[in-house]
PDB file of C-alpha atoms in Angstrom:
ATOM      1  CA  LYS A   1      25.980 -13.415 -11.730  1.00  0.00           C
ATOM      2  CA  VAL A   2      22.448 -11.954 -11.536  1.00  0.00           C
ATOM      3  CA  VAL A   3      19.405 -12.027  -9.259  1.00  0.00           C
ATOM      4  CA  ALA A   4      16.202 -11.088 -11.078  1.00  0.00           C
ATOM      5  CA  ASN A   5      13.530 -10.286  -8.510  1.00  0.00           C
ATOM      6  CA  TYR A   6       9.960 -11.003  -9.595  1.00  0.00           C
ATOM      7  CA  ALA A   7       8.640  -7.906  -7.791  1.00  0.00           C
ATOM      8  CA  VAL A   8       9.283  -4.191  -7.568  1.00  0.00           C
ATOM      9  CA  GLY A   9      10.292  -4.303  -3.901  1.00  0.00           C
ATOM     10  CA  TYR A  10      13.645  -5.936  -3.173  1.00  0.00           C
ATOM     11  CA  ASN A  11      13.903  -5.907   0.618  1.00  0.00           C
ATOM     12  CA  ASN A  12      14.068  -9.720   0.336  1.00  0.00           C
ATOM     13  CA  ILE A  13      17.543  -9.395  -1.220  1.00  0.00           C
ATOM     14  CA  ASP A  14      20.735  -8.292   0.507  1.00  0.00           C
ATOM     15  CA  VAL A  15      21.697  -5.819  -2.214  1.00  0.00           C
ATOM     16  CA  ASP A  16      24.849  -4.653  -0.407  1.00  0.00           C
ATOM     17  CA  ALA A  17      26.142  -8.217  -0.184  1.00  0.00           C
ATOM     18  CA  ALA A  18      25.303  -8.773  -3.857  1.00  0.00           C
ATOM     19  CA  SER A  19      27.132  -5.597  -4.865  1.00  0.00           C
ATOM     20  CA  GLU A  20      30.208  -6.568  -2.857  1.00  0.00           C
ATOM     21  CA  ARG A  21      30.341  -9.804  -4.849  1.00  0.00           C
ATOM     22  CA  GLY A  22      29.672  -8.193  -8.211  1.00  0.00           C
ATOM     23  CA  VAL A  23      26.210  -9.739  -8.505  1.00  0.00           C
ATOM     24  CA  LEU A  24      23.637  -7.701 -10.393  1.00  0.00           C
ATOM     25  CA  VAL A  25      20.161  -7.331  -8.861  1.00  0.00           C
ATOM     26  CA  THR A  26      17.127  -6.377 -10.946  1.00  0.00           C
ATOM     27  CA  ASN A  27      13.453  -5.848 -10.183  1.00  0.00           C
ATOM     28  CA  THR A  28      10.164  -5.215 -12.018  1.00  0.00           C
ATOM     29  CA  PRO A  29       9.110  -1.575 -11.556  1.00  0.00           C
ATOM     30  CA  GLY A  30       6.455   0.186 -13.573  1.00  0.00           C
ATOM     31  CA  VAL A  31       4.506  -2.788 -14.902  1.00  0.00           C
ATOM     32  CA  LEU A  32       2.583  -3.266 -11.645  1.00  0.00           C
ATOM     33  CA  THR A  33       1.814   0.380 -10.859  1.00  0.00           C
ATOM     34  CA  GLU A  34      -1.765   0.593 -12.113  1.00  0.00           C
ATOM     35  CA  THR A  35      -2.762  -2.880 -10.891  1.00  0.00           C
ATOM     36  CA  THR A  36      -1.503  -2.166  -7.382  1.00  0.00           C
ATOM     37  CA  ALA A  37      -3.357   1.147  -7.395  1.00  0.00           C
ATOM     38  CA  ASP A  38      -6.532  -0.723  -8.404  1.00  0.00           C
ATOM     39  CA  LEU A  39      -6.046  -3.125  -5.510  1.00  0.00           C
ATOM     40  CA  THR A  40      -5.443  -0.238  -3.110  1.00  0.00           C
ATOM     41  CA  TRP A  41      -8.701   1.295  -4.205  1.00  0.00           C
ATOM     42  CA  ALA A  42     -10.506  -2.028  -3.753  1.00  0.00           C
ATOM     43  CA  LEU A  43      -9.171  -2.209  -0.200  1.00  0.00           C
ATOM     44  CA  LEU A  44     -10.279   1.347   0.547  1.00  0.00           C
ATOM     45  CA  MET A  45     -13.792   0.809  -0.767  1.00  0.00           C
ATOM     46  CA  SER A  46     -14.118  -2.573   0.937  1.00  0.00           C
ATOM     47  CA  ILE A  47     -13.312  -1.259   4.404  1.00  0.00           C
ATOM     48  CA  ALA A  48     -15.250   1.987   3.976  1.00  0.00           C
ATOM     49  CA  ARG A  49     -18.475   0.277   2.890  1.00  0.00           C
ATOM     50  CA  ARG A  50     -18.003  -2.943   4.904  1.00  0.00           C
ATOM     51  CA  ILE A  51     -18.110  -5.116   1.785  1.00  0.00           C
ATOM     52  CA  VAL A  52     -16.416  -8.157   3.322  1.00  0.00           C
ATOM     53  CA  GLU A  53     -18.633  -7.993   6.396  1.00  0.00           C
ATOM     54  CA  GLY A  54     -21.701  -7.748   4.175  1.00  0.00           C
ATOM     55  CA  ASP A  55     -20.635 -10.744   2.109  1.00  0.00           C
ATOM     56  CA  SER A  56     -20.141 -12.848   5.256  1.00  0.00           C
ATOM     57  CA  PHE A  57     -23.477 -11.610   6.591  1.00  0.00           C
ATOM     58  CA  MET A  58     -25.278 -12.826   3.481  1.00  0.00           C
ATOM     59  CA  ARG A  59     -23.488 -16.183   3.347  1.00  0.00           C
ATOM     60  CA  ALA A  60     -24.358 -16.821   6.993  1.00  0.00           C
ATOM     61  CA  GLY A  61     -28.080 -16.349   6.226  1.00  0.00           C
ATOM     62  CA  LYS A  62     -28.403 -13.411   8.603  1.00  0.00           C
ATOM     63  CA  TYR A  63     -30.081 -11.025   6.162  1.00  0.00           C
ATOM     64  CA  VAL A  64     -33.816 -10.796   6.873  1.00  0.00           C
ATOM     65  CA  GLY A  65     -34.585  -7.494   5.159  1.00  0.00           C
ATOM     66  CA  TRP A  66     -33.517  -3.902   4.686  1.00  0.00           C
ATOM     67  CA  ALA A  67     -32.894  -1.951   7.881  1.00  0.00           C
ATOM     68  CA  PRO A  68     -31.846   1.687   8.234  1.00  0.00           C
ATOM     69  CA  MET A  69     -28.896   0.958  10.543  1.00  0.00           C
ATOM     70  CA  LEU A  70     -27.675  -2.281   8.962  1.00  0.00           C
ATOM     71  CA  LEU A  71     -23.891  -2.350   8.381  1.00  0.00           C
ATOM     72  CA  LEU A  72     -23.488   1.408   8.105  1.00  0.00           C
ATOM     73  CA  GLY A  73     -20.147   2.366   6.587  1.00  0.00           C
ATOM     74  CA  SER A  74     -18.469   5.623   5.660  1.00  0.00           C
ATOM     75  CA  ASP A  75     -18.647   7.785   2.548  1.00  0.00           C
ATOM     76  CA  VAL A  76     -15.648   8.045   0.266  1.00  0.00           C
ATOM     77  CA  TYR A  77     -16.787  10.777  -2.104  1.00  0.00           C
ATOM     78  CA  GLY A  78     -15.590  14.229  -1.061  1.00  0.00           C
ATOM     79  CA  LYS A  79     -13.397  12.979   1.777  1.00  0.00           C
ATOM     80  CA  THR A  80      -9.664  13.520   2.362  1.00  0.00           C
ATOM     81  CA  LEU A  81      -7.161  10.863   1.307  1.00  0.00           C
ATOM     82  CA  GLY A  82      -3.685  10.949   2.804  1.00  0.00           C
ATOM     83  CA  ILE A  83      -1.019   9.271   0.675  1.00  0.00           C
ATOM     84  CA  VAL A  84       2.249   8.421   2.394  1.00  0.00           C
ATOM     85  CA  GLY A  85       4.760   8.072  -0.438  1.00  0.00           C
ATOM     86  CA  ILE A  86       3.806   9.804  -3.685  1.00  0.00           C
ATOM     87  CA  GLY A  87       5.830   7.656  -6.092  1.00  0.00           C
ATOM     88  CA  GLN A  88       4.350   5.998  -9.152  1.00  0.00           C
ATOM     89  CA  ILE A  89       1.801   3.928  -7.231  1.00  0.00           C
ATOM     90  CA  GLY A  90       0.894   6.765  -4.872  1.00  0.00           C
ATOM     91  CA  GLN A  91       0.236   9.055  -7.834  1.00  0.00           C
ATOM     92  CA  ALA A  92      -1.850   6.360  -9.538  1.00  0.00           C
ATOM     93  CA  VAL A  93      -3.980   6.089  -6.391  1.00  0.00           C
ATOM     94  CA  ALA A  94      -4.344   9.881  -6.334  1.00  0.00           C
ATOM     95  CA  ARG A  95      -5.544   9.890  -9.958  1.00  0.00           C
ATOM     96  CA  ARG A  96      -8.289   7.443  -9.052  1.00  0.00           C
ATOM     97  CA  ALA A  97      -9.315   9.665  -6.147  1.00  0.00           C
ATOM     98  CA  MET A  98     -10.053  12.485  -8.594  1.00  0.00           C
ATOM     99  CA  GLY A  99     -13.178  10.639  -9.688  1.00  0.00           C
ATOM    100  CA  PHE A 100     -14.392  10.770  -6.088  1.00  0.00           C
ATOM    101  CA  ASP A 101     -13.690  14.498  -5.726  1.00  0.00           C
ATOM    102  CA  MET A 102     -11.284  13.792  -2.871  1.00  0.00           C
ATOM    103  CA  LYS A 103      -8.805  16.197  -1.352  1.00  0.00           C
ATOM    104  CA  ILE A 104      -5.303  14.692  -1.459  1.00  0.00           C
ATOM    105  CA  LEU A 105      -2.711  15.222   1.229  1.00  0.00           C
ATOM    106  CA  TYR A 106       0.670  13.641   0.649  1.00  0.00           C
ATOM    107  CA  CYS A 107       3.866  13.130   2.575  1.00  0.00           C
ATOM    108  CA  ASP A 108       7.135  12.463   0.785  1.00  0.00           C
ATOM    109  CA  MET A 109      10.786  13.527   0.729  1.00  0.00           C
ATOM    110  CA  PHE A 110      10.126  15.158  -2.621  1.00  0.00           C
ATOM    111  CA  ALA A 111       7.361  17.502  -3.731  1.00  0.00           C
ATOM    112  CA  LEU A 112       5.298  17.000  -6.860  1.00  0.00           C
ATOM    113  CA  PRO A 113       5.604  19.686  -9.534  1.00  0.00           C
ATOM    114  CA  PRO A 114       3.060  22.479  -8.936  1.00  0.00           C
ATOM    115  CA  VAL A 115       1.100  21.512 -12.051  1.00  0.00           C
ATOM    116  CA  ALA A 116       0.737  17.939 -10.761  1.00  0.00           C
ATOM    117  CA  GLU A 117      -0.432  19.188  -7.376  1.00  0.00           C
ATOM    118  CA  ARG A 118      -3.107  21.292  -9.058  1.00  0.00           C
ATOM    119  CA  LEU A 119      -4.281  18.448 -11.283  1.00  0.00           C
ATOM    120  CA  LEU A 120      -4.496  16.000  -8.373  1.00  0.00           C
ATOM    121  CA  ASN A 121      -5.905  18.522  -5.881  1.00  0.00           C
ATOM    122  CA  ALA A 122      -2.915  17.577  -3.731  1.00  0.00           C
ATOM    123  CA  GLU A 123      -1.118  19.332  -0.884  1.00  0.00           C
ATOM    124  CA  LYS A 124       2.243  18.342   0.585  1.00  0.00           C
ATOM    125  CA  VAL A 125       2.265  18.178   4.390  1.00  0.00           C
ATOM    126  CA  GLU A 126       4.277  16.553   7.152  1.00  0.00           C
ATOM    127  CA  LEU A 127       3.283  13.061   8.303  1.00  0.00           C
ATOM    128  CA  ASP A 128       1.611  14.110  11.565  1.00  0.00           C
ATOM    129  CA  GLU A 129      -0.595  16.648   9.812  1.00  0.00           C
ATOM    130  CA  LEU A 130      -1.507  14.117   7.133  1.00  0.00           C
ATOM    131  CA  LEU A 131      -2.558  11.563   9.737  1.00  0.00           C
ATOM    132  CA  GLU A 132      -4.641  14.086  11.667  1.00  0.00           C
ATOM    133  CA  ARG A 133      -6.441  15.593   8.662  1.00  0.00           C
ATOM    134  CA  SER A 134      -7.080  12.496   6.530  1.00  0.00           C
ATOM    135  CA  ASP A 135     -10.193  10.344   6.542  1.00  0.00           C
ATOM    136  CA  TYR A 136      -8.257   7.587   4.758  1.00  0.00           C
ATOM    137  CA  VAL A 137      -4.500   7.009   4.998  1.00  0.00           C
ATOM    138  CA  SER A 138      -2.863   4.897   2.292  1.00  0.00           C
ATOM    139  CA  LEU A 139       0.750   3.733   2.556  1.00  0.00           C
ATOM    140  CA  HIS A 140       2.986   3.550  -0.535  1.00  0.00           C
ATOM    141  CA  VAL A 141       6.555   3.684   0.760  1.00  0.00           C
ATOM    142  CA  PRO A 142       9.399   1.211   0.270  1.00  0.00           C
ATOM    143  CA  LEU A 143      10.634  -0.732   3.286  1.00  0.00           C
ATOM    144  CA  MET A 144      13.795   0.895   4.644  1.00  0.00           C
ATOM    145  CA  ASP A 145      15.214   1.557   8.086  1.00  0.00           C
ATOM    146  CA  GLU A 146      13.425   4.927   8.002  1.00  0.00           C
ATOM    147  CA  THR A 147      10.030   3.409   7.198  1.00  0.00           C
ATOM    148  CA  HIS A 148      10.135   0.355   9.493  1.00  0.00           C
ATOM    149  CA  HIS A 149       7.230   0.802  11.945  1.00  0.00           C
ATOM    150  CA  LEU A 150       6.541   4.204  10.424  1.00  0.00           C
ATOM    151  CA  ILE A 151       2.988   3.740  11.706  1.00  0.00           C
ATOM    152  CA  GLY A 152       2.922   2.805  15.368  1.00  0.00           C
ATOM    153  CA  LYS A 153       0.822   3.499  18.446  1.00  0.00           C
ATOM    154  CA  ARG A 154       1.352   7.262  18.338  1.00  0.00           C
ATOM    155  CA  GLU A 155       0.576   7.550  14.626  1.00  0.00           C
ATOM    156  CA  LEU A 156      -2.546   5.404  14.951  1.00  0.00           C
ATOM    157  CA  GLU A 157      -3.801   7.740  17.666  1.00  0.00           C
ATOM    158  CA  LEU A 158      -3.279  10.666  15.290  1.00  0.00           C
ATOM    159  CA  ILE A 159      -5.429   8.942  12.632  1.00  0.00           C
ATOM    160  CA  GLY A 160      -8.208   8.796  15.206  1.00  0.00           C
ATOM    161  CA  SER A 161     -11.464   6.959  15.717  1.00  0.00           C
ATOM    162  CA  ASP A 162     -13.030   8.105  12.424  1.00  0.00           C
ATOM    163  CA  GLY A 163     -10.015   7.250  10.265  1.00  0.00           C
ATOM    164  CA  TYR A 164      -9.048   4.260   8.141  1.00  0.00           C
ATOM    165  CA  LEU A 165      -5.597   2.853   7.325  1.00  0.00           C
ATOM    166  CA  ILE A 166      -4.800   1.067   4.048  1.00  0.00           C
ATOM    167  CA  ASN A 167      -1.510  -0.732   3.387  1.00  0.00           C
ATOM    168  CA  ALA A 168      -0.485  -2.198   0.028  1.00  0.00           C
ATOM    169  CA  SER A 169       3.226  -1.401   0.406  1.00  0.00           C
ATOM    170  CA  ARG A 170       5.197  -3.547   2.865  1.00  0.00           C
ATOM    171  CA  GLY A 171       3.958  -5.113   6.094  1.00  0.00           C
ATOM    172  CA  PRO A 172       6.708  -3.932   8.481  1.00  0.00           C
ATOM    173  CA  VAL A 173       5.839  -0.308   7.699  1.00  0.00           C
ATOM    174  CA  ILE A 174       3.127  -0.817  10.336  1.00  0.00           C
ATOM    175  CA  ASP A 175       3.675  -1.990  13.902  1.00  0.00           C
ATOM    176  CA  GLU A 176       1.151  -4.796  13.594  1.00  0.00           C
ATOM    177  CA  VAL A 177       0.843  -5.413  17.338  1.00  0.00           C
ATOM    178  CA  ALA A 178      -0.046  -1.743  17.842  1.00  0.00           C
ATOM    179  CA  LEU A 179      -2.505  -1.967  14.953  1.00  0.00           C
ATOM    180  CA  VAL A 180      -4.320  -4.933  16.499  1.00  0.00           C
ATOM    181  CA  GLU A 181      -4.706  -2.993  19.729  1.00  0.00           C
ATOM    182  CA  ALA A 182      -5.887   0.136  17.905  1.00  0.00           C
ATOM    183  CA  LEU A 183      -8.501  -1.765  15.913  1.00  0.00           C
ATOM    184  CA  ARG A 184      -9.698  -3.696  18.957  1.00  0.00           C
ATOM    185  CA  ASP A 185      -9.963  -0.583  21.138  1.00  0.00           C
ATOM    186  CA  GLY A 186     -11.540   1.701  18.526  1.00  0.00           C
ATOM    187  CA  VAL A 187      -8.510   3.980  18.297  1.00  0.00           C
ATOM    188  CA  ILE A 188      -9.034   3.901  14.504  1.00  0.00           C
ATOM    189  CA  LYS A 189     -12.206   2.919  12.705  1.00  0.00           C
ATOM    190  CA  GLY A 190     -10.774   0.279  10.398  1.00  0.00           C
ATOM    191  CA  ALA A 191      -7.889  -0.996   8.311  1.00  0.00           C
ATOM    192  CA  ALA A 192      -7.406  -2.841   5.045  1.00  0.00           C
ATOM    193  CA  LEU A 193      -4.187  -4.777   4.534  1.00  0.00           C
ATOM    194  CA  ASP A 194      -2.595  -6.593   1.621  1.00  0.00           C
ATOM    195  CA  VAL A 195       0.732  -7.111   3.408  1.00  0.00           C
ATOM    196  CA  PHE A 196       1.796  -8.167   6.892  1.00  0.00           C
ATOM    197  CA  GLU A 197       4.759  -7.726   9.181  1.00  0.00           C
ATOM    198  CA  ASP A 198       5.748 -11.409   9.287  1.00  0.00           C
ATOM    199  CA  GLU A 199       4.207 -12.855   6.136  1.00  0.00           C
ATOM    200  CA  PRO A 200       2.601 -15.281   5.803  1.00  0.00           C
ATOM    201  CA  GLU A 201       1.807 -15.059   9.528  1.00  0.00           C
ATOM    202  CA  MET A 202      -0.414 -12.433  11.113  1.00  0.00           C
ATOM    203  CA  LYS A 203      -0.034 -11.046  14.586  1.00  0.00           C
ATOM    204  CA  PRO A 204      -2.357 -12.713  17.154  1.00  0.00           C
ATOM    205  CA  GLY A 205      -5.850 -11.297  17.226  1.00  0.00           C
ATOM    206  CA  LEU A 206      -5.790  -9.605  13.821  1.00  0.00           C
ATOM    207  CA  ALA A 207      -7.871 -12.261  12.070  1.00  0.00           C
ATOM    208  CA  ASP A 208     -10.487 -12.136  14.842  1.00  0.00           C
ATOM    209  CA  LEU A 209     -11.408  -8.514  14.163  1.00  0.00           C
ATOM    210  CA  GLU A 210     -14.283  -7.498  11.915  1.00  0.00           C
ATOM    211  CA  ASN A 211     -13.058  -3.948  11.259  1.00  0.00           C
ATOM    212  CA  VAL A 212     -10.149  -5.076   9.083  1.00  0.00           C
ATOM    213  CA  VAL A 213      -9.980  -6.439   5.531  1.00  0.00           C
ATOM    214  CA  LEU A 214      -7.198  -8.980   4.980  1.00  0.00           C
ATOM    215  CA  LEU A 215      -5.750 -10.036   1.611  1.00  0.00           C
ATOM    216  CA  PRO A 216      -2.856 -12.443   0.835  1.00  0.00           C
ATOM    217  CA  HIS A 217      -0.485 -10.003  -0.913  1.00  0.00           C
ATOM    218  CA  LEU A 218      -2.543  -9.589  -4.101  1.00  0.00           C
ATOM    219  CA  GLY A 219      -1.323  -6.120  -5.082  1.00  0.00           C
ATOM    220  CA  SER A 220      -0.050  -7.109  -8.518  1.00  0.00           C
ATOM    221  CA  ALA A 221      -2.159 -10.249  -8.873  1.00  0.00           C
ATOM    222  CA  SER A 222      -3.765  -9.858 -12.272  1.00  0.00           C
ATOM    223  CA  ILE A 223      -3.030 -12.115 -15.228  1.00  0.00           C
ATOM    224  CA  GLU A 224      -1.868  -9.202 -17.347  1.00  0.00           C
ATOM    225  CA  THR A 225       0.427  -7.692 -14.715  1.00  0.00           C
ATOM    226  CA  ARG A 226       2.024 -10.893 -13.450  1.00  0.00           C
ATOM    227  CA  THR A 227       2.735 -11.790 -17.092  1.00  0.00           C
ATOM    228  CA  GLY A 228       4.348  -8.389 -17.631  1.00  0.00           C
ATOM    229  CA  MET A 229       6.435  -8.839 -14.482  1.00  0.00           C
ATOM    230  CA  ALA A 230       7.615 -12.258 -15.666  1.00  0.00           C
ATOM    231  CA  GLU A 231       8.579 -10.873 -19.069  1.00  0.00           C
ATOM    232  CA  LEU A 232      10.533  -8.035 -17.464  1.00  0.00           C
ATOM    233  CA  ALA A 233      12.343 -10.397 -15.082  1.00  0.00           C
ATOM    234  CA  VAL A 234      13.274 -12.725 -17.950  1.00  0.00           C
ATOM    235  CA  GLY A 235      14.294  -9.755 -20.094  1.00  0.00           C
ATOM    236  CA  ASN A 236      16.682  -8.615 -17.383  1.00  0.00           C
ATOM    237  CA  ILE A 237      18.314 -12.054 -17.284  1.00  0.00           C
ATOM    238  CA  LEU A 238      18.599 -12.379 -21.063  1.00  0.00           C
ATOM    239  CA  ASN A 239      20.059  -8.900 -21.469  1.00  0.00           C
ATOM    240  CA  PHE A 240      22.602  -9.557 -18.750  1.00  0.00           C
ATOM    241  CA  PHE A 241      23.910 -12.740 -20.340  1.00  0.00           C
ATOM    242  CA  LYS A 242      23.916 -11.160 -23.790  1.00  0.00           C
ATOM    243  CA  GLY A 243      26.098  -8.385 -22.437  1.00  0.00           C
ATOM    244  CA  GLU A 244      23.403  -5.781 -22.973  1.00  0.00           C
ATOM    245  CA  ALA A 245      22.098  -3.223 -20.485  1.00  0.00           C
ATOM    246  CA  PRO A 246      19.542  -4.725 -18.065  1.00  0.00           C
ATOM    247  CA  LEU A 247      16.078  -3.202 -18.276  1.00  0.00           C
ATOM    248  CA  SER A 248      15.667  -2.371 -14.584  1.00  0.00           C
ATOM    249  CA  PRO A 249      18.844  -2.750 -12.498  1.00  0.00           C
ATOM    250  CA  VAL A 250      18.787  -2.092  -8.768  1.00  0.00           C
ATOM    251  CA  ASN A 251      22.572  -1.849  -8.356  1.00  0.00           C
ATOM    252  CA  PRO A 252      23.834  -0.791 -11.814  1.00  0.00           C
ATOM    253  CA  ASP A 253      27.247   0.214 -10.445  1.00  0.00           C
ATOM    254  CA  VAL A 254      28.318  -3.452 -10.435  1.00  0.00           C
ATOM    255  CA  LEU A 255      28.209  -3.370 -14.242  1.00  0.00           C
ATOM    256  CA  LYS A 256      31.014  -0.801 -14.301  1.00  0.00           C
ATOM    257  CA  GLY A 257      33.350  -3.417 -12.855  1.00  0.00           C
TER     258      GLY A 257
END
């Protein structure tokens, strides 16, 4: 009758097969936008300023005093942030970047309204140009055939040895084997990941690298947001069985039948 996904992404559901059988699919968009943007920003700051490395350094008792070259990171303020996918979450990330006086480049099928571009200090460019010009590249695209391995060996080379890659979208958007090689060989400076290609597994060698921050899919993991997601998922189910319009249908056409 109905599949209520407790997430905004629904690549874990065969929607075509559900539609063929008249099964409604719903998801939880909107309620996790700001929380996921917060997490994206935490990833960016953590890899830029080597926060996780510094924490491990302290816990291991290695700190013996201030030193001018100790754990040097990269500035964030005034740099260029490339956002791949300027949907709700991408725009929320861009709003946070305003406080850091960052230049925003974005790549998307659709352009923002001119007024939004001015407010966000944003410029629409093609993917290759975004990768080449950005100091930080943040991924916010859904997982589709077109975005599977969107970032591979070639794209990582375009980001370059001074660039960082952040992913809080879906793991298979990145070719994780190519990413391990790029991080190991200094092709890019660092990466921060909340999602992985074969969750919960990671590709061999990724966990051994110090220039990557790794999180267990925490994008929406706040008490307030997970509660809101649960309420929306339950609301979709209740509305369906009451014969009322679901709050966030993925395949609403099945209701016409």
